[in-house]
């Protein structure tokens, strides 16, 4: 650089750079080479010498060059700070009599740093310090204070925040405070500033924090710095500054402008936690905005009881009464009602037609561009439609919610819609659609600009369930072992829980044990303990687990406790149409059908009921697959193999089209015998798509191989063996099956002989070892 300056042909050479860039050292070297003297006075008027070497004092804010120098009659080399203005410099640059050496040219090049290494300087550190000359030597103990007084104290509040944002990892566009080297450097695009001196962060950060802390001591400084943080999009930091300064009204206004109760969708739950904890209790509970935010915070933490209590404390005892809140003459605010609708998702609220009409009427209170609120209202109704299996309506409101959330620019809420649509596919038995929406939800989650661990966990569970439906069990088994505890303490809504319970219980039973599956379900019974619909859902999953585990008597005991639909409706054909329109009642009825298929398959009402179910438009594809397997099983028992083949083929073709491996796996109790029957299985397996889905089923180890010893047991012997494992005595088994005790003893003798056993205990142990029992 020294030689470059000496060789420069311009009469005026201006070296510009902040403190520590080596300007004074450079001038001393030039003076030594030319035999001149470095001048450090305020005025150089009538100073002789050529070249004139002037180290402009830092205290000067403005200087003027003599006309003789501007005209090129006298050569001058000067060094100055960036903030010092030179009158006439731009005129000299325009005349071509001056050149300006900017700060970045004072940094050491790679070649210079390699040369300096000979003096013992750590070149790696010097490169990490962006070639800053001051870093070439040992930094004094007062280095941090030097940074503060020489650099930071001269910056405006907004410039300090620019620098702070840069140190925190943000790439900034046109941030004037970052123009100060060596802290930052423009990136290749010429506009974006990036951190150029990572080796100095340990010194810069404490100096910067100290300078900002000093300025925050005054209300004016706090307002200026908070405004600067807000302009950088760091609203949580801006609010925290107001709170620390005791400016709670300012903090509340900024919080409300940034979304208020829905702040977390923009900045995340952790940011919401920090902001809410910064308001004093008395101040917080006087503000509707903060109370609603606290309520949503509780919901996101899975604490519905606390959310309800917060509303009662603020709005009175009727705050949780939907009929009062949404009455035509309601006195409740629009903001409160909007959040109250959102709570319906978590409460598993059952909308009457009248309440649905009121909610959609409430929608008209929001302008067409209130995208967040409109999207939320559609989202609220979406959960209800999914729970009641009204999938066409659910798809419609999901698309509407997605439109508004995209318009609002909130990828997290868009993620929730895709998550719902994927769950809808799983609950309906459509694994192909579920996988497509799961891929979309993963992309949307990647767009969320903050960390959201619980939502990452939801996505992982969703993908694991999609894989499980497609025949791959390992991801879900891993999730249940490693992440289920964290999941259970996070945000949960009924649809999410329903599909988690369905797949979790099935995976636990298939790959661990029946006891593990029941324990998994039991841990959820305390959740919404007063919600009978929710408790019934868990019990039905338990029945399914017990039935698949061949523990039919225990399954019957659980079913009898449910009330509602039982076997009586098999004779009452007029009730079937009503059942088909009530998803929860239908689920209970189908559980009874399953039970009857095992212990009363000759019931005259089973076949007509299943035929109507199989042909109904009101059931899910998953239920249709199950009904098809059951109906084929009944036809097989009646030796009507033609009908058995036809119905089974339709069910398996549906499963193949939807990729629903898990839906078939749930029916392995009845499916095994159908597939292994050559006159049935040999026919349906002639179709390539069915062969493929059955192969996936077998590869996933979900379809029992009924060869070997187990295949030698007759159906009656298998049933007696199962009842044996349930503790049934000979007399009880005989009464249950309509046999004599002597006949039961005869069958037991055959079982012992085929299994190579001598008594009941050995028979049960051998059967389990052979995989005949679960």
PDB file of C-alpha atoms in Angstrom, residues 32 197 201 346 384 440 448 454 464 466 478 542 557 652:
ATOM      1  CA  UNK A  32      10.580   7.829   6.224  1.00  0.00           C
ATOM      2  CA  UNK A 197     -14.347 -10.508  11.331  1.00  0.00           C
ATOM      3  CA  UNK A 201     -16.817 -11.044  17.930  1.00  0.00           C
ATOM      4  CA  UNK A 346     -58.974 -28.292  21.397  1.00  0.00           C
ATOM      5  CA  UNK A 384     -64.987 -30.593  13.373  1.00  0.00           C
ATOM      6  CA  UNK A 440     -46.191 -30.258   1.361  1.00  0.00           C
ATOM      7  CA  UNK A 448     -41.066 -21.056   9.218  1.00  0.00           C
ATOM      8  CA  UNK A 454     -43.182 -29.332  18.810  1.00  0.00           C
ATOM      9  CA  UNK A 464     -43.894 -42.033  10.576  1.00  0.00           C
ATOM     10  CA  UNK A 466     -47.607 -42.348   6.582  1.00  0.00           C
ATOM     11  CA  UNK A 478     -38.671 -45.250  16.904  1.00  0.00           C
ATOM     12  CA  UNK A 542     -58.340 -50.879  23.118  1.00  0.00           C
ATOM     13  CA  UNK A 557     -65.859 -56.868  28.502  1.00  0.00           C
ATOM     14  CA  UNK A 652     -57.913 -55.438  -1.784  1.00  0.00           C
TER      15      UNK A 652
END
